Amino acid sequence: GPDVRAVWLEVGFGAGEHLAAMAKAHPDIGFLGCEPFINGVARLLVDVEELGLSNIRIVVDDAGLLLDRLALASIERAFLLFPDPWPKRRHNRRRFIGQENIQAMARVLTDGAHWRMATDHMDYCRWMLDHMTGSQEFEWLARRPGDWRRRPDDWPPTRYEGKGIEAGRPPAFLTFQRRKRHQMAQV
């Protein structure tokens, strides 16, 4: 494949609009996209073909399985955009954000890596903040409300986001940073 200076990962890329836009904007980055639904994968492949993108690799499976196989500190940036909120309380445990996946992501992300999340489901937003701020490995980078209410300029929009805004569901954009791993004490 192409020579890349880093690898970025998108979990559950949906129709792949964000992934394709990012890959086009950053030809020096290798992109890993994970999506279990074949319709989304097919949609992304059309963009890959039309835009001539050679820096995307697709995993058609559950992201948890991929995370287990990735090397320690091998991913420089990660994205989890509008994941299924599993709104029924009894299904909450199916949400991607949970202890196990946070630990797995902390393992594969490089020190200082950004993990971007978006959701238009406010209960899931609170859940994300709760779980992520409760983790020793991540720091929420927001300093003022605009930091999570406005999509950053280098964050491509998607149709899903647009539909949510039209339906009166403004999204939250959360960016967390992987804290530096503690150096092992010298014996």
Short mmCIF file of N, CA and C in Angstrom, two decimals:
data_model
loop_
_atom_site.label_atom_id
_atom_site.label_comp_id
_atom_site.label_asym_id
_atom_site.label_seq_id
_atom_site.Cartn_x
_atom_site.Cartn_y
_atom_site.Cartn_z
N GLY A 1 0.82 -1.20 0.00
CA GLY A 1 0.00 0.00 0.00
C GLY A 1 0.85 1.25 0.00
N PRO A 2 0.21 2.41 0.03
CA PRO A 2 0.96 3.66 0.00
C PRO A 2 1.75 3.86 1.29
N ASP A 3 2.82 4.63 1.21
CA ASP A 3 3.58 4.94 2.42
C ASP A 3 2.75 5.92 3.23
N VAL A 4 2.51 5.61 4.47
CA VAL A 4 1.73 6.51 5.32
C VAL A 4 2.54 6.84 6.56
N ARG A 5 2.31 8.04 7.09
CA ARG A 5 3.10 8.46 8.26
C ARG A 5 2.38 8.11 9.56
N ALA A 6 1.10 7.75 9.47
CA ALA A 6 0.33 7.40 10.67
C ALA A 6 -0.94 6.69 10.23
N VAL A 7 -1.62 6.06 11.20
CA VAL A 7 -2.88 5.37 10.91
C VAL A 7 -3.98 5.95 11.80
N TRP A 8 -5.13 6.26 11.18
CA TRP A 8 -6.31 6.75 11.89
C TRP A 8 -7.41 5.71 11.72
N LEU A 9 -8.27 5.60 12.73
CA LEU A 9 -9.30 4.57 12.76
C LEU A 9 -10.69 5.18 12.94
N GLU A 10 -11.63 4.77 12.08
CA GLU A 10 -13.03 5.16 12.29
C GLU A 10 -13.84 3.91 12.58
N VAL A 11 -14.51 3.93 13.73
CA VAL A 11 -15.35 2.82 14.19
C VAL A 11 -16.79 3.09 13.76
N GLY A 12 -17.37 2.16 12.99
CA GLY A 12 -18.76 2.33 12.55
C GLY A 12 -18.90 3.51 11.61
N PHE A 13 -18.30 3.42 10.41
CA PHE A 13 -18.26 4.58 9.53
C PHE A 13 -19.55 4.85 8.76
N GLY A 14 -20.58 4.02 8.95
CA GLY A 14 -21.87 4.28 8.29
C GLY A 14 -21.72 4.23 6.79
N ALA A 15 -22.10 5.33 6.10
CA ALA A 15 -21.99 5.39 4.63
C ALA A 15 -20.58 5.81 4.20
N GLY A 16 -19.72 6.11 5.16
CA GLY A 16 -18.32 6.38 4.86
C GLY A 16 -18.00 7.78 4.37
N GLU A 17 -18.96 8.71 4.47
CA GLU A 17 -18.72 10.08 3.97
C GLU A 17 -17.55 10.75 4.69
N HIS A 18 -17.56 10.66 6.02
CA HIS A 18 -16.50 11.28 6.82
C HIS A 18 -15.15 10.62 6.50
N LEU A 19 -15.15 9.31 6.43
CA LEU A 19 -13.92 8.56 6.17
C LEU A 19 -13.32 8.92 4.81
N ALA A 20 -14.15 8.96 3.78
CA ALA A 20 -13.69 9.29 2.42
C ALA A 20 -13.15 10.72 2.38
N ALA A 21 -13.86 11.65 3.00
CA ALA A 21 -13.42 13.06 3.01
C ALA A 21 -12.09 13.21 3.73
N MET A 22 -11.93 12.51 4.85
CA MET A 22 -10.69 12.56 5.61
C MET A 22 -9.53 11.95 4.82
N ALA A 23 -9.79 10.81 4.18
CA ALA A 23 -8.74 10.13 3.41
C ALA A 23 -8.29 10.98 2.23
N LYS A 24 -9.24 11.69 1.62
CA LYS A 24 -8.91 12.58 0.50
C LYS A 24 -8.07 13.77 1.00
N ALA A 25 -8.43 14.31 2.16
CA ALA A 25 -7.74 15.48 2.72
C ALA A 25 -6.36 15.13 3.29
N HIS A 26 -6.16 13.86 3.64
CA HIS A 26 -4.89 13.45 4.26
C HIS A 26 -4.30 12.24 3.54
N PRO A 27 -3.75 12.44 2.33
CA PRO A 27 -3.22 11.31 1.57
C PRO A 27 -2.02 10.63 2.24
N ASP A 28 -1.40 11.31 3.20
CA ASP A 28 -0.23 10.73 3.89
C ASP A 28 -0.62 9.90 5.12
N ILE A 29 -1.93 9.79 5.38
CA ILE A 29 -2.44 9.02 6.52
C ILE A 29 -3.10 7.75 6.00
N GLY A 30 -2.88 6.64 6.69
CA GLY A 30 -3.59 5.41 6.37
C GLY A 30 -4.85 5.36 7.21
N PHE A 31 -5.98 5.04 6.59
CA PHE A 31 -7.25 5.00 7.30
C PHE A 31 -7.76 3.57 7.41
N LEU A 32 -8.16 3.21 8.62
CA LEU A 32 -8.81 1.93 8.89
C LEU A 32 -10.26 2.25 9.19
N GLY A 33 -11.17 1.65 8.44
CA GLY A 33 -12.59 1.86 8.70
C GLY A 33 -13.23 0.56 9.08
N CYS A 34 -14.04 0.59 10.12
CA CYS A 34 -14.70 -0.60 10.62
C CYS A 34 -16.21 -0.40 10.52
N GLU A 35 -16.90 -1.30 9.84
CA GLU A 35 -18.35 -1.18 9.69
C GLU A 35 -18.95 -2.56 9.42
N PRO A 36 -19.84 -3.03 10.30
CA PRO A 36 -20.41 -4.37 10.10
C PRO A 36 -21.50 -4.42 9.02
N PHE A 37 -22.09 -3.26 8.65
CA PHE A 37 -23.20 -3.28 7.70
C PHE A 37 -22.72 -3.11 6.27
N ILE A 38 -23.04 -4.10 5.44
CA ILE A 38 -22.52 -4.16 4.08
C ILE A 38 -23.00 -2.99 3.21
N ASN A 39 -24.18 -2.45 3.46
CA ASN A 39 -24.68 -1.32 2.67
C ASN A 39 -23.76 -0.11 2.80
N GLY A 40 -23.31 0.16 4.02
CA GLY A 40 -22.40 1.27 4.25
C GLY A 40 -21.07 1.04 3.57
N VAL A 41 -20.58 -0.21 3.65
CA VAL A 41 -19.31 -0.57 3.02
C VAL A 41 -19.41 -0.36 1.51
N ALA A 42 -20.51 -0.81 0.90
CA ALA A 42 -20.72 -0.68 -0.55
C ALA A 42 -20.73 0.80 -0.94
N ARG A 43 -21.40 1.62 -0.13
CA ARG A 43 -21.50 3.06 -0.38
C ARG A 43 -20.09 3.69 -0.35
N LEU A 44 -19.27 3.31 0.64
CA LEU A 44 -17.91 3.85 0.75
C LEU A 44 -17.07 3.42 -0.45
N LEU A 45 -17.22 2.17 -0.90
CA LEU A 45 -16.42 1.67 -2.02
C LEU A 45 -16.65 2.48 -3.29
N VAL A 46 -17.87 2.99 -3.47
CA VAL A 46 -18.16 3.86 -4.62
C VAL A 46 -17.29 5.11 -4.53
N ASP A 47 -17.23 5.72 -3.33
CA ASP A 47 -16.41 6.93 -3.14
C ASP A 47 -14.91 6.63 -3.32
N VAL A 48 -14.47 5.49 -2.78
CA VAL A 48 -13.06 5.10 -2.89
C VAL A 48 -12.68 5.03 -4.37
N GLU A 49 -13.56 4.42 -5.17
CA GLU A 49 -13.34 4.27 -6.60
C GLU A 49 -13.34 5.62 -7.30
N GLU A 50 -14.40 6.42 -7.05
CA GLU A 50 -14.55 7.71 -7.74
C GLU A 50 -13.44 8.68 -7.39
N LEU A 51 -13.00 8.69 -6.12
CA LEU A 51 -11.97 9.63 -5.67
C LEU A 51 -10.56 9.05 -5.82
N GLY A 52 -10.47 7.79 -6.23
CA GLY A 52 -9.17 7.15 -6.40
C GLY A 52 -8.38 7.06 -5.10
N LEU A 53 -9.07 6.73 -4.02
CA LEU A 53 -8.41 6.67 -2.71
C LEU A 53 -7.70 5.34 -2.52
N SER A 54 -6.40 5.39 -2.19
CA SER A 54 -5.65 4.15 -1.98
C SER A 54 -5.22 4.01 -0.52
N ASN A 55 -5.65 4.96 0.33
CA ASN A 55 -5.19 4.96 1.73
C ASN A 55 -6.27 4.55 2.73
N ILE A 56 -7.26 3.77 2.25
CA ILE A 56 -8.32 3.26 3.15
C ILE A 56 -8.29 1.74 3.14
N ARG A 57 -8.37 1.15 4.33
CA ARG A 57 -8.54 -0.28 4.47
C ARG A 57 -9.83 -0.48 5.27
N ILE A 58 -10.66 -1.44 4.83
CA ILE A 58 -11.97 -1.64 5.44
C ILE A 58 -12.03 -2.98 6.16
N VAL A 59 -12.58 -2.95 7.35
CA VAL A 59 -12.82 -4.18 8.10
C VAL A 59 -14.33 -4.31 8.26
N VAL A 60 -14.91 -5.35 7.63
CA VAL A 60 -16.36 -5.55 7.69
C VAL A 60 -16.65 -6.47 8.87
N ASP A 61 -16.65 -5.87 10.06
CA ASP A 61 -16.84 -6.68 11.25
C ASP A 61 -17.03 -5.78 12.45
N ASP A 62 -17.16 -6.38 13.59
CA ASP A 62 -17.30 -5.68 14.85
C ASP A 62 -15.95 -5.07 15.23
N ALA A 63 -15.97 -3.81 15.64
CA ALA A 63 -14.72 -3.10 15.96
C ALA A 63 -13.97 -3.74 17.13
N GLY A 64 -14.69 -4.34 18.06
CA GLY A 64 -14.05 -4.97 19.21
C GLY A 64 -13.02 -6.01 18.79
N LEU A 65 -13.35 -6.78 17.76
CA LEU A 65 -12.44 -7.82 17.26
C LEU A 65 -11.20 -7.20 16.65
N LEU A 66 -11.38 -6.08 15.93
CA LEU A 66 -10.24 -5.40 15.33
C LEU A 66 -9.33 -4.82 16.41
N LEU A 67 -9.91 -4.18 17.40
CA LEU A 67 -9.12 -3.54 18.46
C LEU A 67 -8.20 -4.56 19.14
N ASP A 68 -8.70 -5.77 19.34
CA ASP A 68 -7.89 -6.82 19.98
C ASP A 68 -6.65 -7.18 19.16
N ARG A 69 -6.72 -6.95 17.83
CA ARG A 69 -5.63 -7.36 16.95
C ARG A 69 -4.65 -6.25 16.63
N LEU A 70 -5.01 -5.02 16.94
CA LEU A 70 -4.12 -3.89 16.63
C LEU A 70 -2.97 -3.82 17.63
N ALA A 71 -1.82 -3.38 17.13
CA ALA A 71 -0.64 -3.27 17.99
C ALA A 71 -0.80 -2.15 19.01
N LEU A 72 -0.10 -2.28 20.11
CA LEU A 72 -0.05 -1.26 21.16
C LEU A 72 0.37 0.08 20.54
N ALA A 73 -0.34 1.15 20.89
CA ALA A 73 0.01 2.50 20.45
C ALA A 73 0.26 2.59 18.94
N SER A 74 -0.66 2.03 18.15
CA SER A 74 -0.49 2.00 16.69
C SER A 74 -1.42 2.98 15.96
N ILE A 75 -2.36 3.58 16.68
CA ILE A 75 -3.36 4.45 16.06
C ILE A 75 -3.19 5.88 16.58
N GLU A 76 -3.09 6.83 15.65
CA GLU A 76 -2.82 8.21 16.04
C GLU A 76 -4.09 9.04 16.25
N ARG A 77 -5.21 8.61 15.67
CA ARG A 77 -6.47 9.33 15.87
C ARG A 77 -7.61 8.36 15.66
N ALA A 78 -8.70 8.53 16.42
CA ALA A 78 -9.85 7.64 16.28
C ALA A 78 -11.14 8.44 16.22
N PHE A 79 -12.13 7.87 15.55
CA PHE A 79 -13.43 8.52 15.39
C PHE A 79 -14.55 7.54 15.70
N LEU A 80 -15.54 8.03 16.44
CA LEU A 80 -16.76 7.27 16.73
C LEU A 80 -17.90 8.27 16.53
N LEU A 81 -18.46 8.29 15.32
CA LEU A 81 -19.42 9.33 14.96
C LEU A 81 -20.84 8.78 14.85
N PHE A 82 -21.71 9.31 15.67
CA PHE A 82 -23.12 8.92 15.69
C PHE A 82 -23.32 7.41 15.80
N PRO A 83 -22.71 6.80 16.82
CA PRO A 83 -22.93 5.36 17.00
C PRO A 83 -24.36 5.09 17.44
N ASP A 84 -24.80 3.87 17.26
CA ASP A 84 -26.14 3.47 17.68
C ASP A 84 -26.27 3.73 19.17
N PRO A 85 -27.26 4.56 19.57
CA PRO A 85 -27.36 4.89 21.00
C PRO A 85 -27.98 3.78 21.86
N TRP A 86 -28.56 2.75 21.23
CA TRP A 86 -29.23 1.71 22.00
C TRP A 86 -30.02 2.38 23.14
N PRO A 87 -31.06 3.16 22.77
CA PRO A 87 -31.73 4.00 23.77
C PRO A 87 -32.46 3.27 24.90
N LYS A 88 -32.95 2.04 24.63
CA LYS A 88 -33.64 1.32 25.72
C LYS A 88 -32.64 0.97 26.81
N ARG A 89 -33.02 1.28 28.05
CA ARG A 89 -32.10 1.07 29.16
C ARG A 89 -31.53 -0.34 29.20
N ARG A 90 -32.36 -1.33 28.89
CA ARG A 90 -31.88 -2.72 28.97
C ARG A 90 -30.85 -3.03 27.88
N HIS A 91 -30.76 -2.15 26.85
CA HIS A 91 -29.78 -2.35 25.78
C HIS A 91 -28.53 -1.49 25.93
N ASN A 92 -28.52 -0.63 26.96
CA ASN A 92 -27.39 0.30 27.13
C ASN A 92 -26.04 -0.41 27.10
N ARG A 93 -25.99 -1.64 27.60
CA ARG A 93 -24.70 -2.33 27.65
C ARG A 93 -24.15 -2.63 26.26
N ARG A 94 -25.01 -2.53 25.23
CA ARG A 94 -24.56 -2.77 23.85
C ARG A 94 -23.86 -1.54 23.26
N ARG A 95 -23.94 -0.42 23.95
CA ARG A 95 -23.30 0.79 23.44
C ARG A 95 -21.79 0.55 23.29
N PHE A 96 -21.21 1.17 22.24
CA PHE A 96 -19.77 0.97 22.02
C PHE A 96 -18.96 1.50 23.20
N ILE A 97 -19.40 2.64 23.73
CA ILE A 97 -18.67 3.23 24.85
C ILE A 97 -19.00 2.47 26.13
N GLY A 98 -17.99 1.81 26.64
CA GLY A 98 -18.10 1.04 27.86
C GLY A 98 -16.68 0.72 28.30
N GLN A 99 -16.54 0.22 29.50
CA GLN A 99 -15.22 -0.03 30.09
C GLN A 99 -14.29 -0.80 29.16
N GLU A 100 -14.81 -1.88 28.57
CA GLU A 100 -13.97 -2.76 27.76
C GLU A 100 -13.41 -2.06 26.52
N ASN A 101 -14.27 -1.37 25.78
CA ASN A 101 -13.81 -0.70 24.56
C ASN A 101 -12.96 0.53 24.86
N ILE A 102 -13.23 1.20 25.97
CA ILE A 102 -12.39 2.35 26.36
C ILE A 102 -10.98 1.85 26.66
N GLN A 103 -10.88 0.74 27.39
CA GLN A 103 -9.57 0.15 27.70
C GLN A 103 -8.86 -0.30 26.42
N ALA A 104 -9.60 -0.92 25.52
CA ALA A 104 -9.02 -1.41 24.27
C ALA A 104 -8.51 -0.23 23.44
N MET A 105 -9.28 0.85 23.38
CA MET A 105 -8.88 2.02 22.61
C MET A 105 -7.68 2.69 23.27
N ALA A 106 -7.67 2.75 24.59
CA ALA A 106 -6.53 3.35 25.31
C ALA A 106 -5.25 2.58 24.97
N ARG A 107 -5.37 1.27 24.80
CA ARG A 107 -4.21 0.44 24.48
C ARG A 107 -3.68 0.74 23.07
N VAL A 108 -4.57 0.89 22.09
CA VAL A 108 -4.11 1.05 20.71
C VAL A 108 -3.76 2.48 20.33
N LEU A 109 -4.26 3.47 21.07
CA LEU A 109 -3.96 4.86 20.73
C LEU A 109 -2.57 5.27 21.21
N THR A 110 -1.91 6.11 20.41
CA THR A 110 -0.61 6.65 20.80
C THR A 110 -0.82 7.69 21.90
N ASP A 111 0.21 7.99 22.66
CA ASP A 111 0.15 9.06 23.65
C ASP A 111 -0.19 10.37 22.94
N GLY A 112 -1.14 11.11 23.47
CA GLY A 112 -1.53 12.39 22.88
C GLY A 112 -2.54 12.27 21.75
N ALA A 113 -2.91 11.03 21.37
CA ALA A 113 -3.86 10.82 20.28
C ALA A 113 -5.22 11.41 20.62
N HIS A 114 -5.93 11.90 19.62
CA HIS A 114 -7.29 12.40 19.81
C HIS A 114 -8.29 11.32 19.45
N TRP A 115 -9.34 11.21 20.25
CA TRP A 115 -10.47 10.33 19.96
C TRP A 115 -11.69 11.24 19.86
N ARG A 116 -12.22 11.37 18.64
CA ARG A 116 -13.38 12.23 18.40
C ARG A 116 -14.66 11.41 18.42
N MET A 117 -15.67 11.95 19.08
CA MET A 117 -16.98 11.30 19.13
C MET A 117 -18.05 12.32 18.81
N ALA A 118 -19.13 11.85 18.19
CA ALA A 118 -20.27 12.73 17.98
C ALA A 118 -21.53 11.92 18.23
N THR A 119 -22.54 12.60 18.77
CA THR A 119 -23.85 11.97 18.95
C THR A 119 -24.91 13.07 18.98
N ASP A 120 -26.11 12.72 18.52
CA ASP A 120 -27.23 13.67 18.61
C ASP A 120 -28.25 13.13 19.62
N HIS A 121 -27.81 12.18 20.41
CA HIS A 121 -28.66 11.56 21.43
C HIS A 121 -28.11 12.02 22.79
N MET A 122 -28.83 12.91 23.45
CA MET A 122 -28.28 13.55 24.64
C MET A 122 -28.02 12.61 25.80
N ASP A 123 -28.83 11.57 25.93
CA ASP A 123 -28.57 10.59 26.98
C ASP A 123 -27.25 9.87 26.72
N TYR A 124 -26.99 9.54 25.45
CA TYR A 124 -25.72 8.87 25.11
C TYR A 124 -24.56 9.85 25.28
N CYS A 125 -24.79 11.12 25.00
CA CYS A 125 -23.75 12.13 25.19
C CYS A 125 -23.32 12.16 26.66
N ARG A 126 -24.29 12.19 27.56
CA ARG A 126 -23.98 12.17 29.01
C ARG A 126 -23.25 10.88 29.37
N TRP A 127 -23.70 9.77 28.80
CA TRP A 127 -23.08 8.45 29.02
C TRP A 127 -21.62 8.47 28.58
N MET A 128 -21.37 9.03 27.37
CA MET A 128 -20.00 9.12 26.85
C MET A 128 -19.12 9.94 27.80
N LEU A 129 -19.64 11.10 28.21
CA LEU A 129 -18.87 11.98 29.10
C LEU A 129 -18.59 11.30 30.43
N ASP A 130 -19.61 10.66 30.97
CA ASP A 130 -19.49 9.93 32.23
C ASP A 130 -18.39 8.87 32.16
N HIS A 131 -18.47 8.03 31.14
CA HIS A 131 -17.51 6.93 31.01
C HIS A 131 -16.12 7.42 30.67
N MET A 132 -16.02 8.41 29.78
CA MET A 132 -14.71 8.86 29.33
C MET A 132 -14.00 9.70 30.39
N THR A 133 -14.74 10.56 31.08
CA THR A 133 -14.09 11.38 32.12
C THR A 133 -13.78 10.53 33.34
N GLY A 134 -14.45 9.39 33.47
CA GLY A 134 -14.17 8.46 34.57
C GLY A 134 -12.96 7.59 34.30
N SER A 135 -12.43 7.68 33.09
CA SER A 135 -11.27 6.87 32.70
C SER A 135 -9.99 7.63 33.00
N GLN A 136 -9.00 6.93 33.53
CA GLN A 136 -7.71 7.56 33.84
C GLN A 136 -6.93 7.91 32.57
N GLU A 137 -7.24 7.23 31.46
CA GLU A 137 -6.42 7.36 30.25
C GLU A 137 -6.78 8.54 29.35
N PHE A 138 -7.96 9.12 29.56
CA PHE A 138 -8.42 10.16 28.64
C PHE A 138 -8.77 11.46 29.32
N GLU A 139 -8.53 12.55 28.58
CA GLU A 139 -8.88 13.88 29.07
C GLU A 139 -9.81 14.52 28.04
N TRP A 140 -10.93 15.10 28.50
CA TRP A 140 -11.84 15.80 27.61
C TRP A 140 -11.24 17.17 27.32
N LEU A 141 -11.13 17.53 26.03
CA LEU A 141 -10.43 18.76 25.66
C LEU A 141 -11.30 20.02 25.63
N ALA A 142 -12.60 19.89 25.85
CA ALA A 142 -13.47 21.07 25.79
C ALA A 142 -13.16 22.06 26.91
N ARG A 143 -13.12 23.33 26.57
CA ARG A 143 -12.89 24.39 27.56
C ARG A 143 -14.12 25.30 27.68
N ARG A 144 -14.94 25.35 26.63
CA ARG A 144 -16.14 26.20 26.63
C ARG A 144 -17.22 25.51 25.81
N PRO A 145 -18.52 25.87 26.02
CA PRO A 145 -19.61 25.17 25.33
C PRO A 145 -19.45 25.08 23.81
N GLY A 146 -18.91 26.13 23.18
CA GLY A 146 -18.74 26.09 21.74
C GLY A 146 -17.85 24.95 21.28
N ASP A 147 -16.97 24.48 22.17
CA ASP A 147 -16.04 23.41 21.83
C ASP A 147 -16.78 22.09 21.54
N TRP A 148 -17.96 21.93 22.14
CA TRP A 148 -18.71 20.70 21.84
C TRP A 148 -19.99 20.95 21.06
N ARG A 149 -20.41 22.20 20.96
CA ARG A 149 -21.63 22.51 20.19
C ARG A 149 -21.36 22.71 18.71
N ARG A 150 -20.15 23.15 18.39
CA ARG A 150 -19.80 23.42 16.99
C ARG A 150 -18.84 22.36 16.47
N ARG A 151 -19.13 21.87 15.25
CA ARG A 151 -18.23 20.90 14.63
C ARG A 151 -16.95 21.62 14.22
N PRO A 152 -15.78 21.10 14.61
CA PRO A 152 -14.52 21.73 14.20
C PRO A 152 -14.40 21.77 12.67
N ASP A 153 -13.68 22.78 12.17
CA ASP A 153 -13.56 22.99 10.72
C ASP A 153 -12.97 21.81 9.98
N ASP A 154 -12.07 21.07 10.64
CA ASP A 154 -11.41 19.95 9.95
C ASP A 154 -12.16 18.63 10.16
N TRP A 155 -13.45 18.75 10.50
CA TRP A 155 -14.26 17.58 10.80
C TRP A 155 -15.39 17.56 9.76
N PRO A 156 -15.27 16.75 8.68
CA PRO A 156 -16.26 16.79 7.60
C PRO A 156 -17.67 16.43 8.08
N PRO A 157 -18.67 17.16 7.59
CA PRO A 157 -20.06 16.85 7.97
C PRO A 157 -20.56 15.60 7.25
N THR A 158 -21.65 15.03 7.75
CA THR A 158 -22.26 13.88 7.09
C THR A 158 -23.75 14.15 6.91
N ARG A 159 -24.37 13.39 6.01
CA ARG A 159 -25.82 13.52 5.80
C ARG A 159 -26.57 13.20 7.09
N TYR A 160 -26.09 12.21 7.81
CA TYR A 160 -26.76 11.83 9.05
C TYR A 160 -26.84 13.01 10.01
N GLU A 161 -25.71 13.71 10.14
CA GLU A 161 -25.67 14.88 11.02
C GLU A 161 -26.68 15.93 10.56
N GLY A 162 -26.73 16.18 9.25
CA GLY A 162 -27.66 17.16 8.69
C GLY A 162 -29.11 16.80 8.97
N LYS A 163 -29.45 15.52 8.82
CA LYS A 163 -30.82 15.06 9.08
C LYS A 163 -31.19 15.29 10.55
N GLY A 164 -30.23 14.99 11.44
CA GLY A 164 -30.48 15.17 12.87
C GLY A 164 -30.76 16.62 13.22
N ILE A 165 -29.97 17.54 12.63
CA ILE A 165 -30.15 18.97 12.89
C ILE A 165 -31.52 19.41 12.40
N GLU A 166 -31.90 18.96 11.19
CA GLU A 166 -33.23 19.29 10.64
C GLU A 166 -34.35 18.77 11.53
N ALA A 167 -34.12 17.62 12.15
CA ALA A 167 -35.14 17.01 13.02
C ALA A 167 -35.11 17.59 14.43
N GLY A 168 -34.26 18.62 14.65
CA GLY A 168 -34.20 19.25 15.97
C GLY A 168 -33.31 18.50 16.96
N ARG A 169 -32.35 17.72 16.44
CA ARG A 169 -31.42 17.01 17.32
C ARG A 169 -30.01 17.54 17.07
N PRO A 170 -29.67 18.67 17.70
CA PRO A 170 -28.32 19.21 17.46
C PRO A 170 -27.26 18.27 18.04
N PRO A 171 -26.21 18.00 17.29
CA PRO A 171 -25.20 17.06 17.76
C PRO A 171 -24.22 17.68 18.76
N ALA A 172 -23.59 16.81 19.52
CA ALA A 172 -22.47 17.20 20.39
C ALA A 172 -21.23 16.59 19.78
N PHE A 173 -20.14 17.37 19.76
CA PHE A 173 -18.86 16.93 19.20
C PHE A 173 -17.86 16.89 20.35
N LEU A 174 -17.43 15.70 20.70
CA LEU A 174 -16.54 15.53 21.86
C LEU A 174 -15.16 15.09 21.40
N THR A 175 -14.14 15.74 21.91
CA THR A 175 -12.77 15.31 21.61
C THR A 175 -12.04 14.99 22.91
N PHE A 176 -11.53 13.77 22.97
CA PHE A 176 -10.76 13.31 24.12
C PHE A 176 -9.33 13.08 23.68
N GLN A 177 -8.40 13.28 24.61
CA GLN A 177 -6.99 13.06 24.30
C GLN A 177 -6.45 11.92 25.16
N ARG A 178 -5.71 11.02 24.51
CA ARG A 178 -5.06 9.93 25.23
C ARG A 178 -3.94 10.52 26.06
N ARG A 179 -4.04 10.35 27.39
CA ARG A 179 -2.98 10.86 28.27
C ARG A 179 -1.69 10.09 28.04
N LYS A 180 -0.59 10.72 28.38
CA LYS A 180 0.71 10.04 28.25
C LYS A 180 0.73 8.85 29.21
N ARG A 181 1.28 7.75 28.72
CA ARG A 181 1.42 6.56 29.58
C ARG A 181 2.49 6.88 30.62
N HIS A 182 2.27 6.42 31.83
CA HIS A 182 3.26 6.66 32.87
C HIS A 182 4.51 5.84 32.58
N GLN A 183 5.65 6.49 32.65
CA GLN A 183 6.89 5.75 32.45
C GLN A 183 7.03 4.75 33.59
N MET A 184 7.49 3.58 33.29
CA MET A 184 7.71 2.58 34.35
C MET A 184 8.86 3.10 35.21
N ALA A 185 8.70 2.96 36.50
CA ALA A 185 9.75 3.43 37.40
C ALA A 185 11.02 2.62 37.14
N GLN A 186 12.14 3.29 37.13
CA GLN A 186 13.41 2.59 36.92
C GLN A 186 13.72 1.78 38.17
N VAL A 187 14.03 0.52 37.99
CA VAL A 187 14.34 -0.35 39.14
C VAL A 187 15.81 -0.22 39.50
#
